[in-house]
Amino acid sequence: MSQVGTTEVIDGVGILTIDYPPVNALSVHTRRALDEGFRQFAADDDVKAIVLICAGRTFIAGADISEFGKDMGGPSLQDVFEIIENGGKPVVAAIHGTALGGGYELALICHYRIAVPSAKVGLPEVALGLLPGAGGTQRLPRIVGIPAALDLITGGAPTGAQKALALGMIDALAEEGNLREGAIAFAADLIQKGGPLTRVRDRQDKVEPYRGKPEIYSEYLAKHARAFRGFKAPFNIVKAIEAAAELPFEQGIVRERELFQELVTSTESAAQRYYFFAERQGAKVPDFAKDVQPLAIAKVGVIGAGTMGTGIAMACLDAGLSVTMVERDEAALDRGAATIADTYKKQVERGRLKPDVAEQRLGKLDTALFLDAVKETDLIIEAVFEDMDIKEGLFAELDLIAKPEAIIASNSSFLDLNEIAAATSRPSGVVGLHFFSPANVMRLLEIVRGSATSDTTLATALSFAKKIAKVPVVSGVGPGFIANRVMAPRSQQALQLALQGPEPEQIDQAMFNFGFAMGPFAMADLVGLDVIGRGSNERTLQSDLIKIGRLGQKKGGGFYDYDASRTATPSPVASQVIADFAAAKGVSTKIELTADEIVERLLYPVVNECAKILDEGIAARASDIDVACILGYGWPVYTGGPMFWADTVGLGKVVEGLEAMGIEPAKLLKEKAANGESFTRG
Ligand code: TC6
């Protein structure tokens, strides 16, 4: 028996324990251990029933994602499944932690499933651009019916044990902490009763009522058109589930395999699998001592009760931290506190939050008009007006007030963190925590590492990010850090292009088709042209629009016209402003571009900026930039982010495109293109 699997027989129950850290993924080693373990039990006449259980933090959490697209070796999943399902002895899957993907599909092959109340089960493959390709699309509908299967598999969210029991996804609950005993007792009971070898594949009752009803699937796709846009996997999942209703099991499995193959070889899935690991890489800082211990953070001070301050306060409260929010102006403080109370109230009304949890969170919020109130906090996050003098003054004051070991963080989105830190006597305890608005919702947290930021401070910032459920990306000090800096050329190019003929709606449409939720002009109108242009005295296209009161959506007009329900229509007035501005700037060449050409115009310069930021060491790796753009700017995940996308396009083509636009390609980009290298692969 391999080290990954151990077997034991107690009173006729064979127990196979899989131990393959960290998550018992179905790697070649795990498959081998399953194959050997089940063969051994099949040949052992003393074994009358089998329990499959896992050691460590979880039941099998899925296929080994790093094996996809490679020669897998060892017994195939199908071989392993065959001996479990048809081995002639009842098998009980004993589930704790998360039985996901191939792990839950394996549990569906077993004849029974028992789980502890804290366990979760599900088929999350959609998030990897895949479908459950080991029978999940054929077996789950046979348990829960077609409508529930559509939601569960296209949504991908795990289901808690209680709900899973109600849906039939598991058969019984074991006492928390006593899974092994519970599963052995369940198996012993089966032996005693001569428990039947029920196979999920043989069930028809849940799918029969939906047979011959193609409209179920077309209506489902129409209803979710917005969420599925650009992705491939949801469409193949729906086709596979339709096959579960319409075809005999064996044929359904063949159909599932074809549809899986289409996905696993697609760029979309490659991008989404790359992104899965990219998100987890962010917390691993390359030049960082491994044994540094983060400081404990229980109380957080937030300075500023504006949009950012209240969002940050809620992100902390949501994670169970105590928050003291400080604002000098009483009315502003009251407004901030009311916003927080109101947000929780709405979440309760929508059934997203239990009333007692909302109470608890609000109970952990203190407000104050004086900085002294944060003297006991472990971490202070400043979210005041973006002005260096104000920030320097504030940091000097906080330095005198804060505990010596407290960390002081700035939420600045572009100011020099080293300069801010120099205003204190503890630059090693200063770090940037750049949240994206709304800070309680957006998952990205850029952690800005100043030249003096200590490893302990950085480790604490990283563990704080995990605590408040953010995805961290570490950035060096530089204007705009990562996401804002690399995405800026998109807007600049859009504005320049609009002077040469293409209308804002045509440019926005090209960005929408690429996969962004909206284009740069619609976005500018949403945020407000006055907000975007704040601090600049230059004459710009925006300043010309502002001059005639076109501040964006809130004023009924910006780059677009808006009706009372804020529906946008192309604006002849804005078109005239653009034409006048172009004339004033001496731009007379008019060009016509296809949507693809617009994408190149706007996004190749983004790639160029990414290459610069990587070369300068502001970002440690290409994948960090991709994560920042996907989570911070809604760059479509199925393209993998700007760096992965550039590799897909071909770096040589990007270089040529930039040169054709009269933009000097970044040194690193040119080198990689010349050497046939990529940013993200190999
Ligand atoms: C599938 O099954 C398809 C089947 C079709 C049949 C052919 N593979 O997230 P964490 C690593 S598709 C390889 O930090 P948590 C992860 O990279 C798969 N590695 O922990 C990390 O490594 P590091 C369907 C994996 O406690 C470490 O484990 N399954 C896999 O916050 C810890 O991960 C899924 O999509 C894997 N499958 O969350 C589940 N999973 O320490 C994906 C994790 O070197 N996984 N690793 O950085 C998860 O959702 C979560 O990892 C979790 C644990 C909920 C299991």
XYZ file of C-alpha atoms and ligand atoms in Angstrom:
737
model
C 0.000 0.000 0.000
C 1.360 3.451 -0.878
C 1.897 5.994 1.896
C -1.068 7.993 0.646
C -3.560 5.247 1.535
C -3.849 3.096 4.666
C -6.277 0.262 5.216
C -7.747 -1.331 8.293
C -10.601 -3.790 8.895
C -12.897 -3.497 11.933
C -15.727 -6.001 12.335
C -16.173 -6.541 8.636
C -15.834 -2.846 7.711
C -12.804 -2.028 5.594
C -11.588 1.530 6.193
C -9.473 3.209 3.555
C -7.875 6.476 4.718
C -6.413 8.833 2.132
C -3.723 11.220 3.302
C -2.343 13.475 0.595
C -1.841 17.019 1.920
C -2.770 19.790 1.579
C -6.251 18.955 0.227
C -6.134 15.236 -0.741
C -6.430 16.187 -4.423
C -6.981 13.281 -6.846
C -3.384 13.232 -8.025
C -1.765 10.164 -9.531
C -0.683 9.189 -5.989
C -4.223 9.440 -4.634
C -5.665 7.496 -7.568
C -3.066 4.776 -7.042
C -3.908 4.581 -3.321
C -7.637 4.320 -4.096
C -7.032 1.687 -6.747
C -4.843 -0.423 -4.450
C -7.088 0.026 -1.398
C -10.308 -0.951 -3.147
C -8.682 -3.917 -4.918
C -7.372 -5.148 -1.585
C -10.832 -4.908 0.007
C -12.482 -6.556 -3.009
C -10.214 -9.566 -2.574
C -10.718 -9.747 1.195
C -13.692 -11.945 2.074
C -13.726 -10.565 5.631
C -14.626 -7.124 4.286
C -18.377 -6.758 3.833
C -18.632 -2.944 3.542
C -16.131 -0.143 3.001
C -15.646 3.353 4.438
C -13.640 5.877 2.444
C -12.354 8.668 4.661
C -9.581 11.285 4.466
C -6.962 12.500 6.917
C -6.086 16.161 7.397
C -8.272 19.206 6.801
C -10.647 17.855 4.184
C -12.159 15.048 2.140
C -10.845 15.014 -1.441
C -11.125 18.612 -2.670
C -11.084 17.738 -6.359
C -8.908 16.675 -9.233
C -5.332 17.898 -9.016
C -5.703 21.099 -10.988
C -1.988 21.214 -11.762
C -2.306 17.889 -13.672
C -4.809 19.171 -16.269
C -3.446 19.232 -19.772
C -0.511 16.998 -18.747
C 0.055 13.289 -19.127
C -1.607 12.134 -15.932
C -0.127 8.604 -15.585
C -1.242 5.894 -13.157
C -4.766 4.481 -12.993
C -7.381 6.767 -14.543
C -10.222 8.201 -12.519
C -12.608 6.055 -14.587
C -10.724 2.860 -13.609
C -10.868 3.827 -9.951
C -14.549 4.736 -10.157
C -15.368 1.449 -11.829
C -14.010 -0.678 -8.977
C -15.729 1.445 -6.354
C -19.134 1.507 -8.018
C -19.156 -2.082 -9.247
C -16.909 -3.790 -6.712
C -19.868 -5.609 -5.175
C -19.523 -4.184 -1.660
C -21.329 -1.121 -0.313
C -19.046 1.900 -0.009
C -19.679 4.831 2.339
C -17.948 8.154 1.668
C -17.208 9.846 5.014
C -16.976 13.577 4.375
C -15.417 16.404 6.360
C -14.059 19.739 5.135
C -14.877 20.219 1.457
C -15.776 17.408 -0.953
C -15.467 19.323 -4.176
C -15.283 18.615 -7.893
C -13.795 15.201 -8.591
C -13.896 14.653 -4.819
C -17.671 14.982 -4.685
C -18.003 13.047 -7.945
C -16.101 10.258 -6.208
C -18.537 10.496 -3.302
C -21.395 10.194 -5.822
C -19.874 6.953 -7.091
C -19.932 5.587 -3.550
C -23.208 3.944 -2.565
C -23.758 6.213 0.468
C -22.522 9.579 1.724
C -22.266 10.649 5.345
C -20.873 14.029 6.456
C -20.249 16.103 9.557
C -22.411 19.255 9.879
C -19.484 21.588 9.092
C -18.735 19.814 5.794
C -19.490 21.273 2.382
C -20.017 19.488 -0.907
C -20.196 20.806 -4.436
C -19.099 20.912 -8.035
C -17.105 24.159 -8.481
C -15.479 23.245 -11.828
C -17.276 26.129 -13.557
C -14.865 28.502 -11.792
C -12.017 26.734 -13.566
C -13.776 26.994 -16.918
C -14.632 23.280 -16.756
C -17.541 20.988 -16.104
C -17.613 18.089 -13.655
C -16.180 15.589 -16.104
C -16.226 12.504 -13.942
C -19.950 11.829 -14.119
C -21.054 14.787 -11.981
C -23.295 16.270 -14.658
C -25.037 12.899 -15.057
C -25.248 11.804 -11.429
C -26.148 15.000 -9.570
C -29.335 15.639 -11.646
C -30.381 12.060 -10.814
C -30.343 13.032 -7.135
C -31.577 16.633 -7.080
C -33.507 17.001 -10.344
C -32.763 19.206 -13.345
C -33.525 22.754 -12.041
C -31.467 22.317 -8.860
C -28.627 20.683 -10.797
C -28.534 23.620 -13.230
C -28.147 26.072 -10.343
C -25.666 23.964 -8.414
C -23.340 23.180 -11.316
C -23.421 26.476 -13.235
C -23.179 28.372 -9.926
C -20.456 26.167 -8.491
C -20.959 27.287 -4.884
C -20.476 24.607 -2.243
C -23.534 23.418 -0.318
C -23.435 23.100 3.481
C -24.135 19.661 4.961
C -27.609 20.477 6.340
C -28.856 21.748 3.000
C -27.053 18.927 1.191
C -28.959 16.451 3.360
C -32.268 18.113 2.531
C -31.415 17.992 -1.201
C -30.295 14.370 -1.044
C -26.673 15.230 -1.892
C -25.668 13.316 1.243
C -27.599 10.549 3.021
C -26.808 11.134 6.692
C -25.101 13.439 9.152
C -22.429 12.259 11.586
C -21.654 13.970 14.855
C -19.036 16.691 14.493
C -15.635 15.296 15.457
C -16.896 11.692 15.287
C -17.027 11.099 11.560
C -15.002 7.911 11.553
C -17.107 6.265 14.251
C -20.306 7.494 12.619
C -19.302 6.139 9.216
C -18.223 2.767 10.630
C -21.558 2.481 12.480
C -23.400 3.401 9.250
C -21.469 0.706 7.358
C -22.010 -1.875 10.123
C -25.711 -1.146 9.922
C -25.622 -1.747 6.159
C -23.940 -5.102 6.719
C -26.530 -6.058 9.278
C -29.478 -5.072 7.123
C -27.862 -6.366 3.949
C -28.001 -2.743 2.681
C -28.585 -2.522 -1.072
C -25.853 -1.461 -3.473
C -27.777 1.604 -4.642
C -26.088 3.258 -7.582
C -26.902 6.889 -8.339
C -26.594 6.180 -12.068
C -29.623 3.824 -11.923
C -32.002 6.441 -10.543
C -34.573 7.929 -12.926
C -37.260 9.436 -10.696
C -35.701 12.910 -10.452
C -34.951 13.355 -14.159
C -37.991 11.737 -15.735
C -40.374 14.679 -15.168
C -38.061 16.930 -17.212
C -37.624 14.671 -20.238
C -38.507 16.169 -23.626
C -38.561 19.766 -22.405
C -35.839 21.650 -24.323
C -37.318 25.010 -23.274
C -35.983 24.471 -19.725
C -32.461 24.946 -21.037
C -33.054 27.803 -23.458
C -34.996 29.700 -20.795
C -32.266 29.049 -18.239
C -29.589 30.391 -20.592
C -31.684 33.461 -21.408
C -32.233 34.192 -17.717
C -28.516 34.006 -16.959
C -27.242 35.588 -20.179
C -25.542 38.437 -18.321
C -23.688 36.240 -15.843
C -22.621 33.681 -18.469
C -21.440 36.223 -21.054
C -17.995 35.418 -22.425
C -17.602 32.172 -20.499
C -17.670 28.793 -22.237
C -18.232 26.422 -19.320
C -21.837 27.322 -18.333
C -23.053 26.585 -21.858
C -21.423 23.154 -21.956
C -22.695 22.421 -18.450
C -26.269 23.135 -19.519
C -25.845 20.845 -22.553
C -24.459 18.078 -20.353
C -27.349 18.367 -17.892
C -29.810 18.218 -20.760
C -28.094 14.987 -21.784
C -28.674 13.640 -18.257
C -32.422 14.095 -18.775
C -32.570 12.905 -22.368
C -30.014 10.108 -22.757
C -29.377 6.759 -21.090
C -26.590 7.045 -18.498
C -23.815 5.506 -20.620
C -24.517 7.852 -23.540
C -24.795 10.802 -21.184
C -21.325 10.040 -19.892
C -19.964 10.006 -23.439
C -21.596 13.383 -24.112
C -20.195 14.771 -20.847
C -16.708 13.620 -21.860
C -16.931 15.372 -25.265
C -18.130 18.573 -23.661
C -15.410 18.352 -20.992
C -12.722 17.833 -23.650
C -13.885 20.969 -25.470
C -13.464 22.948 -22.267
C -10.210 21.531 -20.982
C -8.489 22.433 -24.259
C -10.003 25.953 -24.401
C -8.103 29.179 -23.765
C -10.878 30.270 -21.391
C -10.329 27.329 -19.066
C -6.535 27.611 -19.293
C -6.936 31.255 -18.237
C -9.264 30.422 -15.358
C -6.995 27.625 -14.071
C -4.018 29.962 -14.282
C -6.035 32.514 -12.335
C -6.860 29.967 -9.593
C -3.165 29.615 -8.780
C -2.415 33.308 -9.463
C -4.841 34.356 -6.715
C -3.093 32.077 -4.253
C 0.394 33.253 -5.316
C -0.263 36.836 -4.265
C 0.258 36.088 -0.577
C 3.631 34.514 -1.275
C 6.181 37.297 -1.348
C 9.378 36.142 -3.068
C 12.083 37.980 -1.059
C 10.589 37.431 2.332
C 11.912 35.605 5.400
C 9.721 32.507 5.852
C 9.577 32.389 9.654
C 8.290 35.942 10.225
C 5.292 35.889 12.527
C 2.455 38.349 11.901
C 1.234 40.481 14.810
C -2.261 39.823 16.137
C -4.903 42.281 14.934
C -8.109 42.511 16.963
C -8.850 46.238 17.043
C -8.650 48.486 14.024
C -8.747 52.271 13.879
C -10.110 53.829 10.688
C -9.414 57.519 10.130
C -11.990 59.097 7.848
C -15.696 58.332 7.594
C -16.170 58.992 3.873
C -16.918 56.383 1.235
C -13.562 54.631 1.663
C -13.468 54.881 5.468
C -16.936 53.421 5.934
C -16.243 50.653 3.401
C -12.994 49.716 5.165
C -14.730 49.800 8.554
C -17.400 47.405 7.258
C -14.790 45.061 5.738
C -13.241 44.824 9.237
C -16.569 44.506 11.079
C -17.667 41.769 8.669
C -14.604 39.774 9.768
C -15.462 40.162 13.448
C -12.876 42.843 14.226
C -13.558 45.818 16.512
C -13.420 49.156 14.743
C -12.973 52.710 15.981
C -13.848 55.148 13.220
C -12.559 58.685 13.643
C -13.599 61.811 11.767
C -13.011 65.415 12.797
C -16.295 66.688 11.450
C -19.266 65.541 13.527
C -21.812 65.630 10.719
C -19.508 63.569 8.484
C -18.963 61.060 11.291
C -22.714 60.688 11.812
C -23.227 60.248 8.081
C -20.545 57.531 7.969
C -22.008 55.655 10.946
C -25.493 55.926 9.414
C -24.207 54.518 6.109
C -22.824 51.484 7.932
C -26.045 50.909 9.915
C -28.066 51.341 6.741
C -25.963 48.874 4.758
C -26.415 46.179 7.420
C -30.136 46.949 7.638
C -30.506 46.429 3.889
C -28.529 43.185 4.046
C -30.908 41.944 6.768
C -33.962 43.007 4.734
C -32.648 41.109 1.718
C -32.112 38.013 3.846
C -28.339 38.130 3.343
C -27.516 38.721 6.991
C -29.079 37.451 10.201
C -30.403 40.270 12.432
C -28.337 39.135 15.441
C -25.151 39.090 13.336
C -25.888 42.631 12.138
C -26.358 43.656 15.797
C -23.069 42.059 16.788
C -21.207 43.857 14.012
C -22.689 47.224 14.862
C -21.885 46.538 18.515
C -18.219 46.370 17.578
C -18.212 49.821 15.980
C -17.088 52.843 17.991
C -17.003 56.338 16.602
C -14.942 59.288 17.837
C -14.088 62.860 16.960
C -10.530 62.722 18.305
C -7.514 60.734 17.162
C -6.746 59.735 20.747
C -9.523 57.166 20.451
C -7.264 54.889 18.372
C -4.455 54.706 20.901
C -5.311 51.106 21.862
C -5.824 49.782 18.342
C -3.442 47.288 16.704
C -3.793 48.641 13.198
C -4.738 52.134 12.065
C -5.888 52.670 8.489
C -6.003 56.197 7.192
C -8.608 57.029 4.545
C -8.595 60.825 4.435
C -8.377 63.311 1.550
C -5.611 62.547 -0.985
C -3.246 65.391 -0.117
C 0.361 64.845 0.916
C 0.440 67.669 3.489
C -2.704 66.377 5.199
C -1.387 62.808 5.243
C 2.042 63.800 6.565
C 0.475 65.820 9.362
C -1.884 62.990 10.247
C 0.845 60.347 10.292
C 3.043 62.524 12.522
C 0.136 62.862 14.944
C -0.763 59.170 14.827
C 2.860 58.291 15.486
C 2.608 60.034 18.856
C -0.748 58.475 19.730
C -0.469 54.864 18.498
C 0.931 51.989 20.563
C 4.621 51.466 19.731
C 3.897 48.125 18.040
C 0.784 49.334 16.209
C 0.898 49.371 12.423
C -0.139 52.528 10.633
C -1.466 52.098 7.122
C -2.400 54.493 4.352
C -5.205 53.836 1.899
C -3.749 56.353 -0.551
C -4.236 55.318 -4.158
C -1.288 57.222 -5.597
C 0.764 59.196 -3.041
C 4.358 58.231 -2.198
C 4.214 55.884 0.803
C 7.900 56.431 1.640
C 7.269 60.150 2.048
C 4.246 59.473 4.278
C 6.239 56.967 6.376
C 9.057 59.490 6.813
C 6.658 61.717 8.741
C 6.736 59.118 11.537
C 9.459 57.795 13.818
C 8.443 54.233 12.820
C 8.631 53.888 9.028
C 9.141 50.143 9.492
C 5.622 49.975 10.932
C 4.039 51.858 8.017
C 2.459 50.077 5.050
C -0.008 50.887 2.281
C -3.382 49.165 2.320
C -5.021 50.252 -0.895
C -8.656 49.161 -0.947
C -10.903 49.387 -4.007
C -14.324 50.954 -3.730
C -16.719 49.714 -2.363
C -14.139 48.452 0.110
C -16.498 46.033 1.855
C -17.310 44.361 -1.459
C -14.245 44.474 -3.725
C -11.929 41.541 -3.048
C -8.641 43.162 -4.088
C -6.265 44.647 -1.521
C -3.036 46.155 -2.817
C -0.474 45.996 -0.026
C 2.122 48.671 -0.624
C 5.553 47.818 0.694
C 7.575 50.941 1.449
C 11.364 50.905 1.386
C 11.395 50.769 5.206
C 8.340 48.512 5.750
C 9.531 45.628 7.941
C 8.882 41.972 7.167
C 6.764 41.753 10.335
C 4.604 44.659 9.154
C 4.220 43.070 5.725
C 3.427 39.652 7.228
C 0.797 41.313 9.433
C -0.725 43.109 6.449
C -0.913 39.797 4.569
C -2.552 37.992 7.462
C -4.944 40.919 7.944
C -5.911 40.612 4.250
C -6.724 36.922 4.756
C -8.673 37.712 7.909
C -10.897 40.204 6.095
C -11.272 37.865 3.085
C -9.343 40.031 0.616
C -6.984 38.824 -2.075
C -3.650 40.532 -1.467
C -1.291 41.724 -4.165
C 1.964 43.245 -2.947
C 3.136 46.377 -4.757
C 6.273 48.474 -4.543
C 5.994 52.255 -4.195
C 5.183 54.036 -7.441
C 2.441 56.301 -8.777
C -0.865 54.452 -9.003
C 0.737 51.266 -7.607
C -0.372 48.352 -9.835
C -4.017 48.274 -10.977
C -4.655 52.018 -11.341
C -1.364 52.572 -13.112
C -1.611 49.785 -15.667
C -5.254 50.508 -16.475
C -4.747 54.260 -16.937
C -3.598 53.933 -20.586
C -6.964 52.367 -21.463
C -8.779 55.599 -20.600
C -6.091 57.796 -22.141
C -6.239 55.873 -25.399
C -10.037 55.935 -25.387
C -10.070 59.730 -25.035
C -7.501 60.123 -27.785
C -9.343 57.755 -30.082
C -12.635 59.565 -29.580
C -11.033 62.656 -31.135
C -10.270 60.700 -34.286
C -13.752 59.566 -35.197
C -14.923 56.515 -33.248
C -17.839 57.538 -31.022
C -17.774 56.819 -27.245
C -20.501 54.192 -27.661
C -18.502 52.370 -30.328
C -15.411 52.325 -28.126
C -17.393 51.266 -25.054
C -19.104 48.531 -27.036
C -15.735 47.094 -28.077
C -14.668 46.981 -24.421
C -17.994 45.425 -23.405
C -17.616 42.773 -26.080
C -14.115 42.061 -24.851
C -15.683 41.256 -21.490
C -15.550 44.388 -19.328
C -18.789 45.258 -17.551
C -18.661 48.699 -19.180
C -16.337 50.816 -21.295
C -14.286 53.790 -20.120
C -16.840 56.463 -21.128
C -19.770 54.782 -19.380
C -17.495 54.276 -16.373
C -16.450 57.946 -16.339
C -20.103 58.997 -16.418
C -20.888 56.636 -13.558
C -18.065 57.872 -11.339
C -18.594 61.515 -12.303
C -16.359 63.561 -14.595
C -15.742 66.050 -11.785
C -14.468 63.267 -9.514
C -12.136 61.886 -12.197
C -10.777 65.281 -13.178
C -10.299 66.494 -9.594
C -7.020 68.293 -8.944
C -6.228 69.057 -12.597
C -6.387 72.551 -14.100
C -5.618 71.445 -17.621
C -8.137 71.794 -20.402
C -9.331 68.314 -21.216
C -12.288 66.763 -22.952
C -13.788 66.151 -19.522
C -13.246 69.729 -18.402
C -15.067 70.947 -21.525
C -18.014 68.710 -20.658
C -17.943 69.777 -17.003
C -18.029 73.434 -18.117
C -21.450 72.891 -19.651
C -22.735 70.962 -16.640
C -22.259 67.487 -18.066
C -20.816 65.825 -14.980
C -22.078 62.340 -15.796
C -25.021 60.167 -14.801
C -25.854 62.223 -11.737
C -26.551 65.296 -13.910
C -28.408 63.457 -16.662
C -25.507 63.804 -19.084
C -21.788 63.302 -19.563
C -20.383 61.406 -22.496
C -23.918 59.975 -22.843
C -27.398 61.381 -22.231
C -29.382 59.722 -19.433
C -33.104 59.499 -18.819
C -34.702 59.447 -15.366
C -33.941 55.733 -14.976
C -30.318 56.400 -15.922
C -30.511 54.566 -19.243
C -27.775 55.828 -21.560
C -28.226 57.013 -25.138
C -25.566 58.459 -27.469
C -25.362 62.210 -27.018
C -25.280 64.671 -29.953
C -24.226 67.394 -27.497
C -21.246 65.392 -26.259
C -20.337 64.529 -29.867
C -20.207 68.226 -30.667
C -18.031 68.927 -27.605
C -15.682 66.156 -28.736
C -15.549 67.549 -32.290
C -14.832 71.086 -30.995
C -12.140 69.820 -28.670
C -10.530 67.816 -31.496
C -10.536 70.935 -33.676
C -8.990 72.986 -30.877
C -6.251 70.385 -30.472
C -5.649 70.319 -34.228
C -6.728 66.685 -34.614
C -8.081 66.441 -38.111
C -7.383 62.824 -39.183
C -10.483 60.726 -39.060
C -10.185 56.981 -38.817
C -12.535 54.041 -38.896
C -11.729 51.034 -36.761
C -13.195 47.600 -36.238
C -14.026 46.423 -32.714
C -10.877 44.267 -32.675
C -8.746 47.235 -33.674
C -10.280 49.307 -30.896
C -9.410 46.563 -28.418
C -5.812 46.613 -29.643
C -5.655 50.411 -29.446
C -6.890 50.467 -25.860
C -5.359 47.352 -24.399
C -1.918 46.941 -25.994
C -0.792 50.105 -24.160
C -2.079 48.479 -20.926
C 0.141 45.467 -21.610
C 3.034 47.841 -22.257
C 2.538 49.482 -18.865
C 2.334 46.032 -17.255
C 5.726 45.152 -18.739
C 7.211 48.349 -17.333
C 5.819 47.755 -13.866
C 7.222 44.234 -13.899
C 10.617 45.418 -15.074
C 10.706 48.096 -12.375
C 9.920 45.482 -9.711
C 6.755 47.315 -8.594
C 4.976 43.994 -9.173
C 6.894 40.834 -8.310
C 5.251 38.668 -10.930
C 3.046 38.871 -13.986
C 0.290 36.933 -12.224
C 0.046 39.619 -9.502
C -0.742 42.200 -12.178
C -3.372 39.924 -13.697
C -5.035 39.396 -10.320
C -5.028 43.152 -9.650
C -6.688 43.920 -13.007
C -9.253 41.131 -12.771
C -10.323 41.948 -9.219
C -9.769 45.704 -9.310
C -11.050 46.543 -12.789
C -13.238 43.620 -13.804
C -10.829 42.525 -16.538
C -12.548 39.336 -17.816
C -11.150 36.363 -15.941
C -11.576 34.063 -18.929
C -8.813 35.969 -20.715
C -6.546 35.539 -17.668
C -5.752 39.262 -17.208
C -3.593 41.534 -19.412
C -0.382 39.529 -19.128
C -1.957 36.134 -19.815
C -3.987 37.705 -22.604
C -0.863 39.234 -24.181
C 0.739 35.789 -24.182
C -2.363 34.405 -25.902
C -2.250 37.147 -28.558
C 1.503 36.706 -29.017
C 4.020 39.243 -27.704
C 5.429 39.846 -31.190
C 2.002 40.971 -32.371
C 1.630 43.296 -29.368
C 5.030 44.864 -30.106
C 4.090 45.416 -33.757
C 0.748 46.900 -32.751
C 2.337 49.354 -30.337
C 4.907 50.419 -32.916
C 2.161 50.976 -35.473
C 0.476 53.279 -32.946
C 3.732 55.225 -32.481
C 4.197 53.917 -28.933
C 7.630 52.716 -27.883
C 7.304 49.112 -26.614
C 8.699 48.530 -23.118
C 12.163 46.998 -22.944
C 10.990 43.800 -21.226
C 8.178 43.337 -23.716
C 10.550 43.699 -26.670
C 13.081 41.310 -25.132
C 10.497 38.651 -24.407
C 8.992 38.994 -27.874
C 12.415 38.756 -29.512
C 13.332 35.653 -27.469
C 9.997 33.952 -28.118
C 9.264 34.039 -24.371
C 6.022 34.714 -22.550
C 5.026 36.499 -19.336
C 2.967 33.767 -17.752
C 3.771 30.425 -19.301
C 6.671 28.118 -18.395
C -12.115 18.863 -10.741
O -12.164 18.219 -9.736
C -12.490 18.382 -12.031
C -12.820 17.085 -12.198
C -13.157 16.628 -13.486
C -12.718 15.201 -13.636
C -11.564 14.994 -14.526
N -5.552 20.812 -7.038
O -7.212 27.437 -1.305
P -6.193 27.080 -0.293
C -3.826 23.785 -3.232
S -11.588 20.432 -10.753
C -4.291 21.161 -6.727
O -5.158 28.085 0.028
P -8.226 26.827 1.762
C -3.730 25.290 -3.322
O -3.119 25.698 -4.507
C -11.178 20.799 -9.080
N -3.977 21.985 -5.706
O -6.817 26.526 1.087
C -2.923 25.613 -2.093
O -1.568 25.298 -2.368
P -0.403 26.135 -1.672
C -12.393 21.030 -8.284
C -4.972 22.442 -4.975
O -8.276 26.033 2.988
C -3.403 24.587 -1.083
O -3.969 23.530 -1.856
N -12.008 21.481 -7.007
C -6.313 22.103 -5.244
O -8.445 28.287 1.792
C -4.431 25.122 -0.112
O -5.486 25.749 -0.830
C -11.872 22.784 -6.763
O -12.049 23.618 -7.607
C -6.578 21.240 -6.312
N -7.823 20.847 -6.620
O -9.299 26.238 0.729
C -11.462 23.117 -5.360
N -7.112 22.731 -4.340
O -0.567 25.926 -0.211
C -10.339 24.090 -5.376
C -6.293 23.412 -3.527
O 0.819 25.581 -2.277
N -9.855 24.373 -4.075
N -5.005 23.251 -3.897
O -0.679 27.556 -2.117
C -10.481 25.180 -3.194
O -11.561 25.703 -3.443
C -9.807 25.439 -1.895
O -8.446 25.169 -2.088
C -10.304 24.608 -0.696
C -9.384 24.866 0.525
C -11.739 25.007 -0.375
C -10.255 23.120 -1.006
